[in-house]
mmCIF file of C-alpha atoms in Angstrom:
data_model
loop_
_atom_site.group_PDB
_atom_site.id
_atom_site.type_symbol
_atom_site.label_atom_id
_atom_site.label_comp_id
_atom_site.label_asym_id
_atom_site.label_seq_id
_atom_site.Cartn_x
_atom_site.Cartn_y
_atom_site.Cartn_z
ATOM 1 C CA UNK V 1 -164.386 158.018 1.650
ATOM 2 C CA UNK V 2 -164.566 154.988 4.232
ATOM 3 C CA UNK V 3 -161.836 152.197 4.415
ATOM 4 C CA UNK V 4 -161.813 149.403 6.154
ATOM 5 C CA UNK V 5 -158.310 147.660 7.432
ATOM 6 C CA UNK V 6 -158.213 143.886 8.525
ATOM 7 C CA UNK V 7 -154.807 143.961 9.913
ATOM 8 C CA UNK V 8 -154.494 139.642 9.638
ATOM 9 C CA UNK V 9 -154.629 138.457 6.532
ATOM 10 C CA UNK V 10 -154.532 134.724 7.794
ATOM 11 C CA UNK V 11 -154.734 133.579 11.772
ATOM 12 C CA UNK V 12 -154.684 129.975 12.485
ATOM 13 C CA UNK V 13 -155.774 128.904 16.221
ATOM 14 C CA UNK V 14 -156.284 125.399 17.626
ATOM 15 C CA UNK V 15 -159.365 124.160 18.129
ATOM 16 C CA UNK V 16 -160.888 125.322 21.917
ATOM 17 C CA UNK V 17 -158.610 128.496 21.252
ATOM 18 C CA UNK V 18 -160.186 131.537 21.625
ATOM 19 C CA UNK V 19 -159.669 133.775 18.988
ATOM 20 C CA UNK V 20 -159.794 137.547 17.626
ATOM 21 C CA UNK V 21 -159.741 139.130 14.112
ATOM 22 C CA UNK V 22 -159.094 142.718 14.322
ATOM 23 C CA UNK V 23 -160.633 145.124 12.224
ATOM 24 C CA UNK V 24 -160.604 148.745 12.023
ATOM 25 C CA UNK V 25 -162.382 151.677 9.950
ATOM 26 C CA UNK V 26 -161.771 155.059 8.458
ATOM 27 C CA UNK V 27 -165.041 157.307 7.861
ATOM 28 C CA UNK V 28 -165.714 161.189 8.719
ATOM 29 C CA UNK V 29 -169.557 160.404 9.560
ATOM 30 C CA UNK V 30 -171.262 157.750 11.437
ATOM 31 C CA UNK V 31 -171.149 154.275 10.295
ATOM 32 C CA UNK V 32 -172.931 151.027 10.351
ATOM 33 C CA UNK V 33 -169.886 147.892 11.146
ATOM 34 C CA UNK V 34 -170.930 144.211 9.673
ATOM 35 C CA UNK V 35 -168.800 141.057 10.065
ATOM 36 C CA UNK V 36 -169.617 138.844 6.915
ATOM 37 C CA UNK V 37 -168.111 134.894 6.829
ATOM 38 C CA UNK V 38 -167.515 133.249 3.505
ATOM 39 C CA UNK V 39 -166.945 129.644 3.599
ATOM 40 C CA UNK V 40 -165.003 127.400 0.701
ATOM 41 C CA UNK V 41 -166.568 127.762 -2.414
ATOM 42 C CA UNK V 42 -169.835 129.688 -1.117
ATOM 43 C CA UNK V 43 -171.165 133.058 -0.938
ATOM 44 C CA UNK V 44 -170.914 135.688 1.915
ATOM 45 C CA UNK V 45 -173.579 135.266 5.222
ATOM 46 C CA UNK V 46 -173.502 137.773 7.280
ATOM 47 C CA UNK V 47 -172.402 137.414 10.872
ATOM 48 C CA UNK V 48 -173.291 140.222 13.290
ATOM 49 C CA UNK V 49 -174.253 143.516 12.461
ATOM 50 C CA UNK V 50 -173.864 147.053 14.636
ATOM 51 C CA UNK V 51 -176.317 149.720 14.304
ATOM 52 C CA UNK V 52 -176.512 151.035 17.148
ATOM 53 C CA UNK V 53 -177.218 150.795 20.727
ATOM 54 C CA UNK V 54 -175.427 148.828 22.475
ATOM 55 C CA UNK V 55 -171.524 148.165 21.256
ATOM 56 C CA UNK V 56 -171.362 144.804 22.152
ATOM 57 C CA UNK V 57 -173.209 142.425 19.270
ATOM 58 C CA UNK V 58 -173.104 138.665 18.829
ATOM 59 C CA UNK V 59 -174.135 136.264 17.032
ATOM 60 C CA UNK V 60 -175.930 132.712 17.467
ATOM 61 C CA UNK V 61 -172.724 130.569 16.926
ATOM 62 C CA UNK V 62 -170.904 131.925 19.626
ATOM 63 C CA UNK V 63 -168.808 135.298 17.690
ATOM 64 C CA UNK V 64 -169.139 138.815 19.042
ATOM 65 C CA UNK V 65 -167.805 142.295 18.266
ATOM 66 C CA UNK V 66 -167.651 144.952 19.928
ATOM 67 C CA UNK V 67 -167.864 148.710 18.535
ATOM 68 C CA UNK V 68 -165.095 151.344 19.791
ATOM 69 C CA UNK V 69 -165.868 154.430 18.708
ATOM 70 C CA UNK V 70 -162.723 155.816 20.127
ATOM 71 C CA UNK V 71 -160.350 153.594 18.463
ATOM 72 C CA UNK V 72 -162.442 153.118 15.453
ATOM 73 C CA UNK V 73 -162.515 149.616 15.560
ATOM 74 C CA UNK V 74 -165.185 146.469 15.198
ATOM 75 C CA UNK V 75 -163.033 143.728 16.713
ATOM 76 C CA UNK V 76 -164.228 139.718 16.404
ATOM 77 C CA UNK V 77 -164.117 137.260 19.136
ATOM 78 C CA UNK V 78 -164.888 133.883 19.914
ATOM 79 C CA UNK V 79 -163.599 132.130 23.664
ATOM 80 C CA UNK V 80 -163.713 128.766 21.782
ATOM 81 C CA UNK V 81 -163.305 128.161 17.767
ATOM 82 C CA UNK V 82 -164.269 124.804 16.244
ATOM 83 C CA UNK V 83 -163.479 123.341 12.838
ATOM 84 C CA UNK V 84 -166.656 124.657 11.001
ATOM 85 C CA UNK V 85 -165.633 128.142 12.132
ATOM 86 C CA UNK V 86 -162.782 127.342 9.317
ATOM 87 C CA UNK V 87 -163.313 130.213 6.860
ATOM 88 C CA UNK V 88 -162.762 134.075 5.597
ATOM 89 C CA UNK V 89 -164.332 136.592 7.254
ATOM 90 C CA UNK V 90 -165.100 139.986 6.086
ATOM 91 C CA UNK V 91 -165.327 142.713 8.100
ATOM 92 C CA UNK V 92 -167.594 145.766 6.552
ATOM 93 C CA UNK V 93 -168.902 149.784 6.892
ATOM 94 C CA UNK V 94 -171.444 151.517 5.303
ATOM 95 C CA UNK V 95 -171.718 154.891 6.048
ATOM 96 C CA UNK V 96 -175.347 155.461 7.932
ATOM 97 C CA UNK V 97 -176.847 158.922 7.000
ATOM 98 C CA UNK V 98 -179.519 158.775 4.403
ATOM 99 C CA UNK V 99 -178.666 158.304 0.712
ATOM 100 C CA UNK V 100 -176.241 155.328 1.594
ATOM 101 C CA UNK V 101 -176.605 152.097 0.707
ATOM 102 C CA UNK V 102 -173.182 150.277 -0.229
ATOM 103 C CA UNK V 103 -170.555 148.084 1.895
ATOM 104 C CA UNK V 104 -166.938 148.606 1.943
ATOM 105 C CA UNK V 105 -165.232 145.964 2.824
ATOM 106 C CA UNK V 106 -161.730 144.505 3.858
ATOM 107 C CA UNK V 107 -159.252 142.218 2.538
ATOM 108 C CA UNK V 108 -160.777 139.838 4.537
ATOM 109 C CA UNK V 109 -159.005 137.554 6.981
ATOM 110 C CA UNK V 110 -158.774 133.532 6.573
ATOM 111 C CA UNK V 111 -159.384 131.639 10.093
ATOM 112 C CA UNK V 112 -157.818 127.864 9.686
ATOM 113 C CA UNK V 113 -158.652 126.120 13.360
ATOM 114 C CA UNK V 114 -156.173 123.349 13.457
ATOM 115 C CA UNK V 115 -157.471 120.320 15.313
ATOM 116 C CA UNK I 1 -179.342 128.355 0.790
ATOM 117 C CA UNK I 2 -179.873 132.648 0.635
ATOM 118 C CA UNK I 3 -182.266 132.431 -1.638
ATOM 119 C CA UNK I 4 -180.531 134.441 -4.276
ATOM 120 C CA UNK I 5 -179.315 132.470 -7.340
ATOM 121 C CA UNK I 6 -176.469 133.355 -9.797
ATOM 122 C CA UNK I 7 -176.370 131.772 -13.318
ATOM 123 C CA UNK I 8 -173.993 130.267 -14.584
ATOM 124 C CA UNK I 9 -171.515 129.170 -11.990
ATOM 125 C CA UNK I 10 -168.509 128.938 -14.346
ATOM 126 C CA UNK I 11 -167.794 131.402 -17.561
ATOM 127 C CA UNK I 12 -164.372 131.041 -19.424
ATOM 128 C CA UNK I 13 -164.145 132.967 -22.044
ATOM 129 C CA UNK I 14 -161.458 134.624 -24.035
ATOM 130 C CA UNK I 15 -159.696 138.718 -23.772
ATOM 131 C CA UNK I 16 -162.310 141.433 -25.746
ATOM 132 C CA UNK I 17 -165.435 138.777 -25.818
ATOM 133 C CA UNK I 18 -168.882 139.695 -24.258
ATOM 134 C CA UNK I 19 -170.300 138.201 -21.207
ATOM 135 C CA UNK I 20 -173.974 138.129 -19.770
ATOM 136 C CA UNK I 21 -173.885 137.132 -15.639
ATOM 137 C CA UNK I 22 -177.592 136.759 -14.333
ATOM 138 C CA UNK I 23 -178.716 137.021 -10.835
ATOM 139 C CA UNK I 24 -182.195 136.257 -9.289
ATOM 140 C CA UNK I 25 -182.693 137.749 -5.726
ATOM 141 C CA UNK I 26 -184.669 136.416 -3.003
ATOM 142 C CA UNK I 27 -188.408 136.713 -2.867
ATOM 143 C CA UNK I 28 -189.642 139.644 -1.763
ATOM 144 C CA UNK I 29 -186.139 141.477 -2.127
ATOM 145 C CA UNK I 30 -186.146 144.826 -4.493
ATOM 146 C CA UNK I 31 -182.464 145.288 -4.217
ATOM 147 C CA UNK I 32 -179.602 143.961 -6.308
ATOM 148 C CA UNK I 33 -175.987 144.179 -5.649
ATOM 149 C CA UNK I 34 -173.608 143.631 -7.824
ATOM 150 C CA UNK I 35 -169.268 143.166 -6.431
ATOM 151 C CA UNK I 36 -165.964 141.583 -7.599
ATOM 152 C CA UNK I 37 -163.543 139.531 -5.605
ATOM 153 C CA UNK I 38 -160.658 139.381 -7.133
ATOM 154 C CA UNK I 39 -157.076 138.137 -5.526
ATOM 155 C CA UNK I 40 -155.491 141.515 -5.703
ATOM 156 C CA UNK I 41 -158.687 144.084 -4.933
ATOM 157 C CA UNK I 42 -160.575 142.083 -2.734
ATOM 158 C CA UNK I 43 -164.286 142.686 -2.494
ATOM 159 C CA UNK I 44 -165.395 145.516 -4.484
ATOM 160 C CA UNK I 45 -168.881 147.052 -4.801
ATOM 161 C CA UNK I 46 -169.588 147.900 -8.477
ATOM 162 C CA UNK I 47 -173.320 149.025 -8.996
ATOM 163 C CA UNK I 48 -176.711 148.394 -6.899
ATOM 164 C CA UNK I 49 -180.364 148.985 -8.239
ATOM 165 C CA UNK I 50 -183.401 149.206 -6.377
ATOM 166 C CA UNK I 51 -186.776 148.311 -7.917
ATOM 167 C CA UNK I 52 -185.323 148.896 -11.904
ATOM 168 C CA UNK I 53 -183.296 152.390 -11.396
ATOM 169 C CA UNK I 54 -179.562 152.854 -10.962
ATOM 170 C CA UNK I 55 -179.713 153.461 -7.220
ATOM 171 C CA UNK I 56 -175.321 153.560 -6.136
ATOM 172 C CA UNK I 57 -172.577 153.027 -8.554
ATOM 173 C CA UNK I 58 -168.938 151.897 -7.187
ATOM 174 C CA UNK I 59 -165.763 150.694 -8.989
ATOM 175 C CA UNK I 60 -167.444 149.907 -12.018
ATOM 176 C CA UNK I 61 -165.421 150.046 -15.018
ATOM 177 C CA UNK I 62 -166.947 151.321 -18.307
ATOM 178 C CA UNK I 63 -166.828 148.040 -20.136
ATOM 179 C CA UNK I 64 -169.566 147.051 -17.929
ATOM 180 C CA UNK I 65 -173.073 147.819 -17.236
ATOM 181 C CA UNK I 66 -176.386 146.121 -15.372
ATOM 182 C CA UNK I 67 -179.621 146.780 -15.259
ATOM 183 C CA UNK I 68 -182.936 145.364 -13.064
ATOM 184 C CA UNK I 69 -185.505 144.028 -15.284
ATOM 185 C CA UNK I 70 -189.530 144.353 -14.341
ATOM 186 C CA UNK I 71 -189.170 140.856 -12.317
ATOM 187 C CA UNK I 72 -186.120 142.027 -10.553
ATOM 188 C CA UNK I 73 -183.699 140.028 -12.056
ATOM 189 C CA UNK I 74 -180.406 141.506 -12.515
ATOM 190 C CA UNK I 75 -177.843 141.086 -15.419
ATOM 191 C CA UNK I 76 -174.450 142.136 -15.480
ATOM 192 C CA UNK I 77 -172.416 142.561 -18.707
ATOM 193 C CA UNK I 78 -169.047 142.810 -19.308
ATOM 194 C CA UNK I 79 -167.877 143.464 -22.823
ATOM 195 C CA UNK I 80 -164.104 143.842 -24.455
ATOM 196 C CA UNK I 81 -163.092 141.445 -21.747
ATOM 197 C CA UNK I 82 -158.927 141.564 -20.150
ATOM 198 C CA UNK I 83 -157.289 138.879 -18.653
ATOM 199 C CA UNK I 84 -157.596 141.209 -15.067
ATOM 200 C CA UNK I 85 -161.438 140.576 -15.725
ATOM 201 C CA UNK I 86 -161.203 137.361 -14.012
ATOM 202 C CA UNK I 87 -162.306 137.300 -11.057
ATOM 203 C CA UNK I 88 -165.650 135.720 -8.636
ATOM 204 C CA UNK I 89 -168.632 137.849 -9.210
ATOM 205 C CA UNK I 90 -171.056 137.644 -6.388
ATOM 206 C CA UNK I 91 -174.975 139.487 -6.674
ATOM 207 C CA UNK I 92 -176.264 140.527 -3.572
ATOM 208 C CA UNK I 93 -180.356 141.683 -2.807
ATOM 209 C CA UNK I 94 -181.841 143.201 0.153
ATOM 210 C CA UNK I 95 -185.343 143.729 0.856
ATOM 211 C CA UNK I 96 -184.978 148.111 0.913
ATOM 212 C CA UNK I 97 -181.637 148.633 -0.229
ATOM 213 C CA UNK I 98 -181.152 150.931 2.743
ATOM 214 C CA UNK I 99 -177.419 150.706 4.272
ATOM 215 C CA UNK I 100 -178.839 149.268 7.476
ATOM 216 C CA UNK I 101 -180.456 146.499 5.293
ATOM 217 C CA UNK I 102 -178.272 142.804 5.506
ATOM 218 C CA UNK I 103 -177.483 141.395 2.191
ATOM 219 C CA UNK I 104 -177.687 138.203 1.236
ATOM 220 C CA UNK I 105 -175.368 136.914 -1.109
ATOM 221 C CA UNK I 106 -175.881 134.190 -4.066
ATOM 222 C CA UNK I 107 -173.085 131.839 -4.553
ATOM 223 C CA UNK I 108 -171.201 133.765 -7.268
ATOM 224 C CA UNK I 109 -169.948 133.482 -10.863
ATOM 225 C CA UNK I 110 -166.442 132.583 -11.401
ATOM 226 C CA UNK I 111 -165.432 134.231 -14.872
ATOM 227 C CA UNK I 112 -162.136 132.790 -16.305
ATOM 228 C CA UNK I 113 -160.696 135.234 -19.423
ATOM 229 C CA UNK I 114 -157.849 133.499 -21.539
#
């Protein structure tokens, strides 16, 4: 069975911070890592996605993550938050052989960038 | 706007009644998601279906069941309903239902049992 531990359950950061929600996995087979972000009173859009290749992912607002096989973990980042990055983020695994098709995901950590 | 819509937004109902949530995914998609958030569980998968047929099934509790009509609509049910029913219930649809696949998410329905 696959876990998936989001060690912060709330970080606040001033605004121009930089910032980083850690996340880490459990799974005995390979695994697909997703970062989803869930603002106030909306459903979940996903982020950034590793399937593989390269480790390091980002986004197009300025988040990466970065896959560490080693440590098992999927790590966010961002050099420089701004108010709209104000939200809960979600980090994910699905397990990636064939037959799989569901997400677990974390508790889910709440970002409040203070201005 | 992800192009999946849940109806309704709001349900408050009261302990062992009946519920009907509906979900439409996005064009195109033949996958249907269904989870619960709830304060104390989090984010939990509970059942996905892939063009009409059971495809996964997660924490889903007996009381409830879904199914994926011809147009791909989804409906989730949730019957004999307990005050640790309430919770934000979010539908999901992908276009292959494949793990790699992203989800997008509809807005959710926020079910309230008194």
């Amino acid at each position: 069975a696959q876990s998936v531990t989001q060690l912060d359950s709330q970080v606040p950061v001033f605004e121009e911070a930089p910032v980083e929600l850690r996340c880490n996995y459990s799974s005995s087979v390979s695994v697909y890592l997703f970062w989803y972000v869930q603002y106030p009173n909306q459903g979940l859009q996903l982020l950034l996605k590793y399937l593989s290749g390269s480790t390091l992912v980002e986004s197009i607002n300025g988040f990466e993550a970065e896959f560490n096989k080693s440590q098992t973990s999927f790590h966010l980042r961002k050099p420089s938050v701004h108010i709209s990055d104000t939200a809960e983020y979600f980090c994910a695994v699905s397990d990636s052989g064939a037959g799989s098709y569901q997400l677990t995901f974390g508790k889910g950590t709440k970002l409040s960038v203070i201005p | 706007d992800s192009g999946v819509t849940q109806t309704p937004k709001h349900l408050i109902t009261a302990t062992g009644q009946r519920v009907t949530l509906r979900c439409s995914p996005r064009s195109g998609d033949l996958s249907v998601y269904w989870y619960q958030q709830s304060l104390d569980q989090g984010l939990q998968f509970l059942i996905q279906y892939y063009n009409g047929e059971e495809r996964a099934k997660g924490n889903i509790l007996e009381r409830f069941s879904a199914q994926q009509f011809p147009d791909l609509h989804s409906e989730l049910n949730l019957s004999s309903l307990e005050l640790g029913d309430s919770a934000l219930y979010f539908c999901a649809s992908s276009v292959a239902g494949r793990a790699a696949n992203e989800q997008f998410f509809g807005p959710g329905t926020r079910l309230t049992v008194l």
